[in-house]
CSV table of C-alpha atoms in Angstrom, one decimal:
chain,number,residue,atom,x,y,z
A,1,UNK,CA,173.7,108.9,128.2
A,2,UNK,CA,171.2,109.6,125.3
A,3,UNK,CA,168.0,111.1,126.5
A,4,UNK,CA,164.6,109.6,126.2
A,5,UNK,CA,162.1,112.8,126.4
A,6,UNK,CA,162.0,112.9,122.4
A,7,UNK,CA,160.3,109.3,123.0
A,8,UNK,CA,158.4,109.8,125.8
A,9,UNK,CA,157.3,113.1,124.3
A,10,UNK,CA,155.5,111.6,121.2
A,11,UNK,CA,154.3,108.8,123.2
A,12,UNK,CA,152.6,111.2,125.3
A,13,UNK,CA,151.3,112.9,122.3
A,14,UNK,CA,149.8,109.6,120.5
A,15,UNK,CA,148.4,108.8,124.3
A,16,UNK,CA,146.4,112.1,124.2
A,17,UNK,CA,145.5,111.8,120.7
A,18,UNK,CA,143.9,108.3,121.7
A,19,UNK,CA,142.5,109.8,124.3
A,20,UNK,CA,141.0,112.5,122.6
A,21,UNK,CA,139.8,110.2,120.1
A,22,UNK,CA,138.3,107.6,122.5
A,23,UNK,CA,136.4,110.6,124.1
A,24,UNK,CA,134.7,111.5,120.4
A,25,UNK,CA,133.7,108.2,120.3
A,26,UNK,CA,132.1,107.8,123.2
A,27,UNK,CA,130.3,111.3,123.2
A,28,UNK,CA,128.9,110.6,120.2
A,29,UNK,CA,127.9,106.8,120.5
A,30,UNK,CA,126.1,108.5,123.8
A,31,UNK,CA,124.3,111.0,121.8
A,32,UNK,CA,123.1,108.5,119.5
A,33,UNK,CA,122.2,106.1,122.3
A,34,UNK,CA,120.4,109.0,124.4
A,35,UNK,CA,118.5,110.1,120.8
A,36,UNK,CA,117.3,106.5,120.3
A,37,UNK,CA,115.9,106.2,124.0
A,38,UNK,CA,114.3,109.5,123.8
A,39,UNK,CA,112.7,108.3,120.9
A,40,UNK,CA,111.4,105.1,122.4
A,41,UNK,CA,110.0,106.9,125.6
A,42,UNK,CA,108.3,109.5,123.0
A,43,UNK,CA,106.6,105.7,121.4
A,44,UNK,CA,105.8,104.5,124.3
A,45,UNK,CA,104.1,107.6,126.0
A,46,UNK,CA,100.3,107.7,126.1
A,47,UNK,CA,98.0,109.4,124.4
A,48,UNK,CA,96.6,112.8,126.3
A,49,UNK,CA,95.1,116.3,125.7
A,50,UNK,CA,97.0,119.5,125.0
A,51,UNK,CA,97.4,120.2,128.8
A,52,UNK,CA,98.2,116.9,129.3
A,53,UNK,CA,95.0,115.7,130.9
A,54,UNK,CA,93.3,111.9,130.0
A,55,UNK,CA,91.3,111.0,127.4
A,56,UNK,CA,90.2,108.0,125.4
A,57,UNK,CA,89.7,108.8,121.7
A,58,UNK,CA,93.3,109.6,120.2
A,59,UNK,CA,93.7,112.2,117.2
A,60,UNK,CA,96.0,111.8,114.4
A,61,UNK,CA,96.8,114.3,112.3
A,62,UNK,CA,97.3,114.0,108.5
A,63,UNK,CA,98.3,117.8,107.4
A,64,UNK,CA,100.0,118.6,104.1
A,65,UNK,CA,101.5,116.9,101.8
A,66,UNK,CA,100.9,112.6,102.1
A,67,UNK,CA,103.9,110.4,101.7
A,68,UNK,CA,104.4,106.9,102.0
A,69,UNK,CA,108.3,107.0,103.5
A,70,UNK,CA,109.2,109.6,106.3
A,71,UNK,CA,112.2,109.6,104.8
A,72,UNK,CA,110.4,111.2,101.8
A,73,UNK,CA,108.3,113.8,104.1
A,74,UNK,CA,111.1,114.9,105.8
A,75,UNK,CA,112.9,115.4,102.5
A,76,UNK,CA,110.1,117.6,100.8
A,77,UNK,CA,109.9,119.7,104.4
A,78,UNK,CA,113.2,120.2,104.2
A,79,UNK,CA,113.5,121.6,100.6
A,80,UNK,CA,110.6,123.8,100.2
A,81,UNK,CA,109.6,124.1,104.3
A,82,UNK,CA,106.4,122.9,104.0
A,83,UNK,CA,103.7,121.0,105.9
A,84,UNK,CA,104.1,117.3,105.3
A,85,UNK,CA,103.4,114.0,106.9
A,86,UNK,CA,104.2,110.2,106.0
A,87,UNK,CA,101.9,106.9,105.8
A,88,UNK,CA,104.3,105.4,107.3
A,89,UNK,CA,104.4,107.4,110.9
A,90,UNK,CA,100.5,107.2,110.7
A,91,UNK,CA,100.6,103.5,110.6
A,92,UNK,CA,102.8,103.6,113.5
A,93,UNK,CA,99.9,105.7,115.6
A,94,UNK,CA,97.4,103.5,114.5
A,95,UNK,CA,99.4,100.8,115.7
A,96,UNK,CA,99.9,102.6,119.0
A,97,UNK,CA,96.0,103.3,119.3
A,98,UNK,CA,95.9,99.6,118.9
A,99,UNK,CA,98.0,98.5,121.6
A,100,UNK,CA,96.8,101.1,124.2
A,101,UNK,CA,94.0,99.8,126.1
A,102,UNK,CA,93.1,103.0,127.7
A,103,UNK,CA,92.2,104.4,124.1
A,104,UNK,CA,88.7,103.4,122.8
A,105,UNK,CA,89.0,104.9,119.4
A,106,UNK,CA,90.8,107.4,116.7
A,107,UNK,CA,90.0,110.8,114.5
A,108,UNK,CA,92.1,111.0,111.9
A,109,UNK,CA,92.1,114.4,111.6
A,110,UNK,CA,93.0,115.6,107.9
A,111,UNK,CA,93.6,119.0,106.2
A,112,UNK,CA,95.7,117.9,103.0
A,113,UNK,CA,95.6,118.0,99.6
A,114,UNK,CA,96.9,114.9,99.4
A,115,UNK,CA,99.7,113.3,97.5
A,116,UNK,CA,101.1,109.3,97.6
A,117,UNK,CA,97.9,107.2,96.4
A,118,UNK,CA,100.1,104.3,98.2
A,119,UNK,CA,100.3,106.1,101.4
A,120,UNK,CA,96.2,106.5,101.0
A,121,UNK,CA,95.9,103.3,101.0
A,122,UNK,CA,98.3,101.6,103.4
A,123,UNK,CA,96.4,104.6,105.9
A,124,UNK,CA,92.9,103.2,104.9
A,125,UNK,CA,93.8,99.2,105.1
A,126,UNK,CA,94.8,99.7,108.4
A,127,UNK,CA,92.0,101.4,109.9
A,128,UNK,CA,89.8,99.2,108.6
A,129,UNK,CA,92.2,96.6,110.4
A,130,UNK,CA,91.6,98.5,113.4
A,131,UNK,CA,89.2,96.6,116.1
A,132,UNK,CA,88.6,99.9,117.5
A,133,UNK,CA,85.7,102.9,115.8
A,134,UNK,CA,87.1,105.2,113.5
A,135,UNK,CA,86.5,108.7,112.6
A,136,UNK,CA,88.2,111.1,109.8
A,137,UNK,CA,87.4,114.8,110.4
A,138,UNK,CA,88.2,116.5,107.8
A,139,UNK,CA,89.1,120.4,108.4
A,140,UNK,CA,89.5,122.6,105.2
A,141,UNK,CA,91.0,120.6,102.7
A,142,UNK,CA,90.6,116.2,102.1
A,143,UNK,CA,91.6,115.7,98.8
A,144,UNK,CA,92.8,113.1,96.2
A,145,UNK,CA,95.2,110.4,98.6
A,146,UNK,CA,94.1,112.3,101.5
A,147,UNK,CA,90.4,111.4,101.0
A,148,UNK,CA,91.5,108.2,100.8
A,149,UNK,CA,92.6,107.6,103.6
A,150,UNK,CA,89.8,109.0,105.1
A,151,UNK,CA,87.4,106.1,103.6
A,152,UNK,CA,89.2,103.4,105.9
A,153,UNK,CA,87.1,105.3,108.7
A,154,UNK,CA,84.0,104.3,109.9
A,155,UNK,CA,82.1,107.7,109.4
A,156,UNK,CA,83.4,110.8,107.6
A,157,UNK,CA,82.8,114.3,109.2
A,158,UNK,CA,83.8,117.7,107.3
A,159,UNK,CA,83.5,121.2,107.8
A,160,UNK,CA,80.3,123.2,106.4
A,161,UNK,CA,83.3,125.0,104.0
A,162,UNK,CA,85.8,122.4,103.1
A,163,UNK,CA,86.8,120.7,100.1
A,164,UNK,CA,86.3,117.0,99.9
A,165,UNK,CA,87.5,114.2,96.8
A,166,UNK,CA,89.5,115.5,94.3
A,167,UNK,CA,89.8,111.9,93.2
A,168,UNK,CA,92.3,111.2,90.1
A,169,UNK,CA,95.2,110.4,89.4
A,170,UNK,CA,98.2,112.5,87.9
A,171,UNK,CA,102.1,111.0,86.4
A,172,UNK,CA,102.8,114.8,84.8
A,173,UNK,CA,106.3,115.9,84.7
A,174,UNK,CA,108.1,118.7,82.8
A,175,UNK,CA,109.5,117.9,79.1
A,176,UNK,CA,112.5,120.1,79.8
A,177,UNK,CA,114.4,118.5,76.1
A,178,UNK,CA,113.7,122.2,74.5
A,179,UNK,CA,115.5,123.7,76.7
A,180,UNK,CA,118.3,121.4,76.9
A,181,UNK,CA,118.6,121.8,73.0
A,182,UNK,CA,118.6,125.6,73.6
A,183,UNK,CA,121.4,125.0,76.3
A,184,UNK,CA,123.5,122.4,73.3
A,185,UNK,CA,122.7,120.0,75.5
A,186,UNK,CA,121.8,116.7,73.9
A,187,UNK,CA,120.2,113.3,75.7
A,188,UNK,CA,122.1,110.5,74.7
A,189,UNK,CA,120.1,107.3,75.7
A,190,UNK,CA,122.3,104.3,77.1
A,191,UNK,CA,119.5,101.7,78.0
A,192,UNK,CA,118.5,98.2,78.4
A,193,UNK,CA,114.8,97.8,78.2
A,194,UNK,CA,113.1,99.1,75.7
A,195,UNK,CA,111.2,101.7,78.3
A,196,UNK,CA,113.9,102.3,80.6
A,197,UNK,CA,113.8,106.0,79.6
A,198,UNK,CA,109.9,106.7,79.8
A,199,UNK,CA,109.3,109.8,82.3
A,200,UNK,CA,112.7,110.8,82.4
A,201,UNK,CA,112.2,114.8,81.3
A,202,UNK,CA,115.2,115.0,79.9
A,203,UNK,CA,114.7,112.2,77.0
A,204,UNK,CA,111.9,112.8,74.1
A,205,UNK,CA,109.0,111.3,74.9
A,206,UNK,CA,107.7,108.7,72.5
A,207,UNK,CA,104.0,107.6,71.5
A,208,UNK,CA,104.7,104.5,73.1
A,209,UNK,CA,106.1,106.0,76.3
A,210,UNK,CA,103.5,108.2,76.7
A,211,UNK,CA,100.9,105.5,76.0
A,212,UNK,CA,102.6,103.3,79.0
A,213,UNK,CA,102.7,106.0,81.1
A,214,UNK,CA,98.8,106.7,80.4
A,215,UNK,CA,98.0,102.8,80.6
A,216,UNK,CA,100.1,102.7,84.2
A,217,UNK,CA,97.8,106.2,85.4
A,218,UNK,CA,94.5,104.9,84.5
A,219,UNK,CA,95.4,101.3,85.8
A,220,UNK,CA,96.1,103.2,89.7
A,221,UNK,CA,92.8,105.4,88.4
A,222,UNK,CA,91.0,102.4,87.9
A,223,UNK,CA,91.9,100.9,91.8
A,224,UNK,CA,91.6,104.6,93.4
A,225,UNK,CA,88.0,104.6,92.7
A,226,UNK,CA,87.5,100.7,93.1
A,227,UNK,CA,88.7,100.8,96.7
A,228,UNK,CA,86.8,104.4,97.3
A,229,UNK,CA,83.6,102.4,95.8
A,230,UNK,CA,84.1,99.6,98.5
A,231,UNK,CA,84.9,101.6,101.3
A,232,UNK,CA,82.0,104.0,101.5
A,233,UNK,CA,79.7,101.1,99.8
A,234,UNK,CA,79.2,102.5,96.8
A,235,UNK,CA,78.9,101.6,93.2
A,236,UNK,CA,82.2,101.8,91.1
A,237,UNK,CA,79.6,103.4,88.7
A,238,UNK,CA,78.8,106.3,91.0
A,239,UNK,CA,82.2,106.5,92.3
A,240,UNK,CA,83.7,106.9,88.7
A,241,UNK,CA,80.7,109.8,88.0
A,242,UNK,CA,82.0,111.8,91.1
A,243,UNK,CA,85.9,110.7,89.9
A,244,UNK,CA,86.9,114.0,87.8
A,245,UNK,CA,89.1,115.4,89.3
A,246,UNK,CA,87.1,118.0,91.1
A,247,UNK,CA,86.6,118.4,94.8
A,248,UNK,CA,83.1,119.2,96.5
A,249,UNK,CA,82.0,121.5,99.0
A,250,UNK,CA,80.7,119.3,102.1
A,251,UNK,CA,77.4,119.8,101.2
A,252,UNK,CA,77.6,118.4,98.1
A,253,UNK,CA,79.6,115.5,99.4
A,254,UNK,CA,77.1,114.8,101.9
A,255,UNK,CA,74.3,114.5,99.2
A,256,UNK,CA,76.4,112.2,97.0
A,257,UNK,CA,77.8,109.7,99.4
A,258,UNK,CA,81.6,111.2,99.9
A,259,UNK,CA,81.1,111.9,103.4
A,260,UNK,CA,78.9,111.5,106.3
A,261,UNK,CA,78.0,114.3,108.2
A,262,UNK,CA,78.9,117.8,108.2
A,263,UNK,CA,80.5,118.8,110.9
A,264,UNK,CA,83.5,119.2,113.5
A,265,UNK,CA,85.4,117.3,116.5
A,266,UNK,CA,82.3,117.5,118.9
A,267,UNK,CA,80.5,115.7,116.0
A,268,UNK,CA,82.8,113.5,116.1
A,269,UNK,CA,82.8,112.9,120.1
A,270,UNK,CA,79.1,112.3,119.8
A,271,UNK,CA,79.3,110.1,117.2
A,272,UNK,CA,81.9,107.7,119.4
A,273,UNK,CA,79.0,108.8,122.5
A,274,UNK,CA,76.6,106.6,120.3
A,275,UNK,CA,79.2,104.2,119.0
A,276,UNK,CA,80.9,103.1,122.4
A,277,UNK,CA,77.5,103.7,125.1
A,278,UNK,CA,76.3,106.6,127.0
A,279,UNK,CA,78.5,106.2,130.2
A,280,UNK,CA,81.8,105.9,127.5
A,281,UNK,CA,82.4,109.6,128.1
A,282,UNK,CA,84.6,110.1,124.9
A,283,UNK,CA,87.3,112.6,125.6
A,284,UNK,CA,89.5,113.3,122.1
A,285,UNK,CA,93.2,113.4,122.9
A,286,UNK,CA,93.8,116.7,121.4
């Protein structure tokens, strides 16, 4: 009689290899479930101070380099290791702050040099959406996109030493065709559209590129100061006279209508003090 363990044999084996395979799944289709959950309890905590005790004003930090994606800030941290932060999870605080009736107010709390001008503004729209006061505190550094953002506030605070505006706008990149003709490397252009190629370093850039590329810069230039003039109610004019480039030491800032007040986070809790009533007891979540 012929013997059946060579069958049984393999169908044990395919049986364990389901098995096995099954078990993968399920481990990680829990992980990711467990990771998602996580992430929704870490949403839907509220707000408190380092110790964990209550307050009412929530802090939000904006540190490093401003994106608009997280995507994009967690790329750049993860090349070069550096400090970065996205529009995009700052909107999602600000939306948080908004929902949370326990929280009475928000410091956005900058030390950046700044970065997406896009990200600056999506962060200052939506304060200014906010139907709750607003502070930005800025700590050592509120440049360019940065300071931005911080005009969506309702006051602007800075530290005696810090650097404030920076406001302009830069679309530089590195011309790197000398070196690929020193490499005999040429750039053979395959396009449709006549400026398909414009910014890419590896293709010559032409007079007409370059005066695109110029037109497009001063165009965002031209709406950077436009929305900083609106926001801190000043005149395009004296916006565009402040709009070199350069950054100012508070005190400067102070005297030409960048900022508010110099100052630190208990400047800031007695500015919400006035702002919400004297039995409001502000109490920063940080």
């Amino acid at each position: 009689m012929k013997s059946n363990l060579p069958t049984l044999a393999r169908y044990t084996a395919v049986a364990i290899i389901l098995i096995a395979c099954f078990g993968v799944t399920a481990f990680v289709v829990g992980k990711a479930l467990l990771k998602e959950q996580v992430k929704l309890g870490e949403s839907n905590q509220g707000f408190s101070t380092a110790d964990g005790g209550e307050c009412n004003i929530a802090v939000i930090p904006l540190v490093g380099g401003l994106y608009a994606s997280e995507a994009d800030a967690q790329s750049q941290t993860a090349t070069d290791n550096s400090d970065n932060v996205s529009a995009e999870y700052i909107l999602q605080q600000i939306e948080r702050v908004q929902d949370d009736s326990s929280i009475k107010g928000v410091v956005l709390r900058i030390d950046s040099q700044g970065g997406s001008t896009v990200g600056g503004d999506l962060i200052a729209n939506a304060l200014k959406r906010l139907n709750k006061p607003s502070a930005a505190v800025i700590w050592g550094l509120g440049a360019s996109a940065a300071y931005l953002a911080a005009t969506g506030a309702n006051t602007i605070i800075a530290s005696p030493s810090s650097n404030i505006g920076d406001i302009g706008v830069t679309d530089s990149y590195l011309d790197q065709t000398g070196k690929d003709a020193q490499n005999g490397q040429k750039f053979i252009s395959i396009i449709a559209g006549t400026y398909k190629d414009v910014g890419n370093p590896d293709s010559p850039l032409t007079p007409a590129g370059y005066a695109l590329l110029q037109q497009e810069t001063n165009e965002v230039y031209q709406n950077f100061v436009q929305e900083v003039a609106q926001n801190r109610s000043m005149s395009v004019s004296a916006v565009k006279a402040l709009a070199s480039g350069t950054p100012f030491i508070a005190s400067s800032a102070t005297s030409t209508g960048l900022i508010d007040a110099i100052g630190d986070s208990e400047t800031a809790r007695e500015w919400f003090q006035q702002k919400l009533g004297a039995n409001s007891n502000p109490v920063l979540c940080e």
